[in-house]
């Protein structure tokens, strides 16, 4: 069984007023086995960020599913998704996304504090 699987991912965005549809992803499927490294590359506008947002459970696909360690991310309730991401996913942003008012150390500690972990851990 794969550690991670994307099955037939499709993402369609609707424009605000015209109702036109823009297909950002069409039929994207792949698996990741334990220990593998994966790179997602493509031209600007090819859907890389859209795909990463879906894989990280920051967005939902229009069609298809993402399976992480046997769990369908689409079945996780909206109220539980932030806790799931905190406890199960790691995401390295290109521009860091650190909180400006926190030190680097406090930015690292924040997810641990939110998870109820003791400072020593």
mmCIF file with all atom_site columns, C-alpha atoms in Angstrom, residues 20-98:
data_model
loop_
_atom_site.group_PDB
_atom_site.id
_atom_site.type_symbol
_atom_site.label_atom_id
_atom_site.label_alt_id
_atom_site.label_comp_id
_atom_site.label_asym_id
_atom_site.label_entity_id
_atom_site.label_seq_id
_atom_site.pdbx_PDB_ins_code
_atom_site.Cartn_x
_atom_site.Cartn_y
_atom_site.Cartn_z
_atom_site.occupancy
_atom_site.B_iso_or_equiv
_atom_site.pdbx_formal_charge
_atom_site.auth_seq_id
_atom_site.auth_comp_id
_atom_site.auth_asym_id
_atom_site.auth_atom_id
_atom_site.pdbx_PDB_model_num
ATOM 1  C CA . UNK A 1 20 ? -16.844 30.981 -16.445 1.00 0.00 ? 20 UNK A CA 1
ATOM 2  C CA . UNK A 1 21 ? -14.899 27.896 -15.402 1.00 0.00 ? 21 UNK A CA 1
ATOM 3  C CA . UNK A 1 22 ? -11.137 27.545 -15.274 1.00 0.00 ? 22 UNK A CA 1
ATOM 4  C CA . UNK A 1 23 ? -9.773  24.015 -15.034 1.00 0.00 ? 23 UNK A CA 1
ATOM 5  C CA . UNK A 1 24 ? -6.580  24.208 -12.974 1.00 0.00 ? 24 UNK A CA 1
ATOM 6  C CA . UNK A 1 25 ? -5.998  20.443 -12.704 1.00 0.00 ? 25 UNK A CA 1
ATOM 7  C CA . UNK A 1 26 ? -7.233  17.580 -14.861 1.00 0.00 ? 26 UNK A CA 1
ATOM 8  C CA . UNK A 1 27 ? -6.930  13.897 -13.977 1.00 0.00 ? 27 UNK A CA 1
ATOM 9  C CA . UNK A 1 28 ? -3.777  14.103 -11.828 1.00 0.00 ? 28 UNK A CA 1
ATOM 10 C CA . UNK A 1 29 ? -2.863  10.723 -10.339 1.00 0.00 ? 29 UNK A CA 1
ATOM 11 C CA . UNK A 1 30 ? 0.310   9.457  -8.657  1.00 0.00 ? 30 UNK A CA 1
ATOM 12 C CA . UNK A 1 31 ? 1.511   7.526  -5.639  1.00 0.00 ? 31 UNK A CA 1
ATOM 13 C CA . UNK A 1 32 ? 4.326   8.072  -3.180  1.00 0.00 ? 32 UNK A CA 1
ATOM 14 C CA . UNK A 1 33 ? 5.946   5.146  -1.447  1.00 0.00 ? 33 UNK A CA 1
ATOM 15 C CA . UNK A 1 34 ? 7.632   5.378  1.946   1.00 0.00 ? 34 UNK A CA 1
ATOM 16 C CA . UNK A 1 35 ? 11.142  6.833  1.608   1.00 0.00 ? 35 UNK A CA 1
ATOM 17 C CA . UNK A 1 36 ? 10.531  8.405  -1.808  1.00 0.00 ? 36 UNK A CA 1
ATOM 18 C CA . UNK A 1 37 ? 11.239  12.033 -2.605  1.00 0.00 ? 37 UNK A CA 1
ATOM 19 C CA . UNK A 1 38 ? 8.903   13.791 -5.023  1.00 0.00 ? 38 UNK A CA 1
ATOM 20 C CA . UNK A 1 39 ? 9.360   17.044 -6.921  1.00 0.00 ? 39 UNK A CA 1
ATOM 21 C CA . UNK A 1 40 ? 6.479   18.897 -8.556  1.00 0.00 ? 40 UNK A CA 1
ATOM 22 C CA . UNK A 1 41 ? 7.709   21.018 -11.421 1.00 0.00 ? 41 UNK A CA 1
ATOM 23 C CA . UNK A 1 42 ? 6.073   22.936 -14.217 1.00 0.00 ? 42 UNK A CA 1
ATOM 24 C CA . UNK A 1 43 ? 5.600   26.259 -15.918 1.00 0.00 ? 43 UNK A CA 1
ATOM 25 C CA . UNK A 1 44 ? 4.018   29.208 -14.177 1.00 0.00 ? 44 UNK A CA 1
ATOM 26 C CA . UNK A 1 45 ? 0.262   28.720 -14.156 1.00 0.00 ? 45 UNK A CA 1
ATOM 27 C CA . UNK A 1 46 ? 0.433   24.953 -14.654 1.00 0.00 ? 46 UNK A CA 1
ATOM 28 C CA . UNK A 1 47 ? -1.333  24.139 -11.350 1.00 0.00 ? 47 UNK A CA 1
ATOM 29 C CA . UNK A 1 48 ? 1.585   23.363 -9.006  1.00 0.00 ? 48 UNK A CA 1
ATOM 30 C CA . UNK A 1 49 ? 0.314   25.521 -6.143  1.00 0.00 ? 49 UNK A CA 1
ATOM 31 C CA . UNK A 1 50 ? -3.244  24.298 -6.620  1.00 0.00 ? 50 UNK A CA 1
ATOM 32 C CA . UNK A 1 51 ? -2.041  20.701 -6.438  1.00 0.00 ? 51 UNK A CA 1
ATOM 33 C CA . UNK A 1 52 ? 0.104   21.346 -3.356  1.00 0.00 ? 52 UNK A CA 1
ATOM 34 C CA . UNK A 1 53 ? -2.812  23.073 -1.601  1.00 0.00 ? 53 UNK A CA 1
ATOM 35 C CA . UNK A 1 54 ? -5.021  20.050 -2.267  1.00 0.00 ? 54 UNK A CA 1
ATOM 36 C CA . UNK A 1 55 ? -2.330  17.589 -1.157  1.00 0.00 ? 55 UNK A CA 1
ATOM 37 C CA . UNK A 1 56 ? -1.829  19.563 2.065   1.00 0.00 ? 56 UNK A CA 1
ATOM 38 C CA . UNK A 1 57 ? -5.596  19.615 2.763   1.00 0.00 ? 57 UNK A CA 1
ATOM 39 C CA . UNK A 1 58 ? -5.672  23.414 2.424   1.00 0.00 ? 58 UNK A CA 1
ATOM 40 C CA . UNK A 1 59 ? -8.162  23.089 -0.460  1.00 0.00 ? 59 UNK A CA 1
ATOM 41 C CA . UNK A 1 60 ? -10.476 20.368 -1.751  1.00 0.00 ? 60 UNK A CA 1
ATOM 42 C CA . UNK A 1 61 ? -10.505 18.927 -5.242  1.00 0.00 ? 61 UNK A CA 1
ATOM 43 C CA . UNK A 1 62 ? -13.559 19.320 -7.449  1.00 0.00 ? 62 UNK A CA 1
ATOM 44 C CA . UNK A 1 63 ? -13.197 15.606 -8.228  1.00 0.00 ? 63 UNK A CA 1
ATOM 45 C CA . UNK A 1 64 ? -10.883 12.839 -7.117  1.00 0.00 ? 64 UNK A CA 1
ATOM 46 C CA . UNK A 1 65 ? -9.336  12.026 -3.783  1.00 0.00 ? 65 UNK A CA 1
ATOM 47 C CA . UNK A 1 66 ? -6.159  12.228 -1.767  1.00 0.00 ? 66 UNK A CA 1
ATOM 48 C CA . UNK A 1 67 ? -5.280  9.230  0.408   1.00 0.00 ? 67 UNK A CA 1
ATOM 49 C CA . UNK A 1 68 ? -2.684  9.643  3.162   1.00 0.00 ? 68 UNK A CA 1
ATOM 50 C CA . UNK A 1 69 ? -1.666  6.462  4.981   1.00 0.00 ? 69 UNK A CA 1
ATOM 51 C CA . UNK A 1 70 ? -5.004  4.869  4.058   1.00 0.00 ? 70 UNK A CA 1
ATOM 52 C CA . UNK A 1 71 ? -7.141  7.874  5.070   1.00 0.00 ? 71 UNK A CA 1
ATOM 53 C CA . UNK A 1 72 ? -9.194  9.814  2.507   1.00 0.00 ? 72 UNK A CA 1
ATOM 54 C CA . UNK A 1 73 ? -8.525  13.488 3.295   1.00 0.00 ? 73 UNK A CA 1
ATOM 55 C CA . UNK A 1 74 ? -11.870 14.435 1.750   1.00 0.00 ? 74 UNK A CA 1
ATOM 56 C CA . UNK A 1 75 ? -13.687 12.551 4.507   1.00 0.00 ? 75 UNK A CA 1
ATOM 57 C CA . UNK A 1 76 ? -12.189 14.643 7.307   1.00 0.00 ? 76 UNK A CA 1
ATOM 58 C CA . UNK A 1 77 ? -14.732 17.125 8.665   1.00 0.00 ? 77 UNK A CA 1
ATOM 59 C CA . UNK A 1 78 ? -13.996 20.815 8.105   1.00 0.00 ? 78 UNK A CA 1
ATOM 60 C CA . UNK A 1 79 ? -13.886 21.418 11.859  1.00 0.00 ? 79 UNK A CA 1
ATOM 61 C CA . UNK A 1 80 ? -11.183 18.750 12.276  1.00 0.00 ? 80 UNK A CA 1
ATOM 62 C CA . UNK A 1 81 ? -8.952  19.497 9.281   1.00 0.00 ? 81 UNK A CA 1
ATOM 63 C CA . UNK A 1 82 ? -6.651  22.051 10.979  1.00 0.00 ? 82 UNK A CA 1
ATOM 64 C CA . UNK A 1 83 ? -5.859  19.614 13.789  1.00 0.00 ? 83 UNK A CA 1
ATOM 65 C CA . UNK A 1 84 ? -5.284  16.841 11.235  1.00 0.00 ? 84 UNK A CA 1
ATOM 66 C CA . UNK A 1 85 ? -2.820  19.034 9.299   1.00 0.00 ? 85 UNK A CA 1
ATOM 67 C CA . UNK A 1 86 ? -1.000  20.041 12.480  1.00 0.00 ? 86 UNK A CA 1
ATOM 68 C CA . UNK A 1 87 ? -0.615  16.445 13.642  1.00 0.00 ? 87 UNK A CA 1
ATOM 69 C CA . UNK A 1 88 ? 0.021   14.668 10.322  1.00 0.00 ? 88 UNK A CA 1
ATOM 70 C CA . UNK A 1 89 ? 1.484   16.962 7.673   1.00 0.00 ? 89 UNK A CA 1
ATOM 71 C CA . UNK A 1 90 ? 4.618   19.021 7.280   1.00 0.00 ? 90 UNK A CA 1
ATOM 72 C CA . UNK A 1 91 ? 4.692   21.840 4.786   1.00 0.00 ? 91 UNK A CA 1
ATOM 73 C CA . UNK A 1 92 ? 7.751   23.936 3.939   1.00 0.00 ? 92 UNK A CA 1
ATOM 74 C CA . UNK A 1 93 ? 6.633   27.203 2.369   1.00 0.00 ? 93 UNK A CA 1
ATOM 75 C CA . UNK A 1 94 ? 8.843   28.939 -0.158  1.00 0.00 ? 94 UNK A CA 1
ATOM 76 C CA . UNK A 1 95 ? 8.555   32.255 1.693   1.00 0.00 ? 95 UNK A CA 1
ATOM 77 C CA . UNK A 1 96 ? 8.570   30.781 5.246   1.00 0.00 ? 96 UNK A CA 1
ATOM 78 C CA . UNK A 1 97 ? 5.180   32.216 6.411   1.00 0.00 ? 97 UNK A CA 1
ATOM 79 C CA . UNK A 1 98 ? 6.543   32.916 9.881   1.00 0.00 ? 98 UNK A CA 1
#
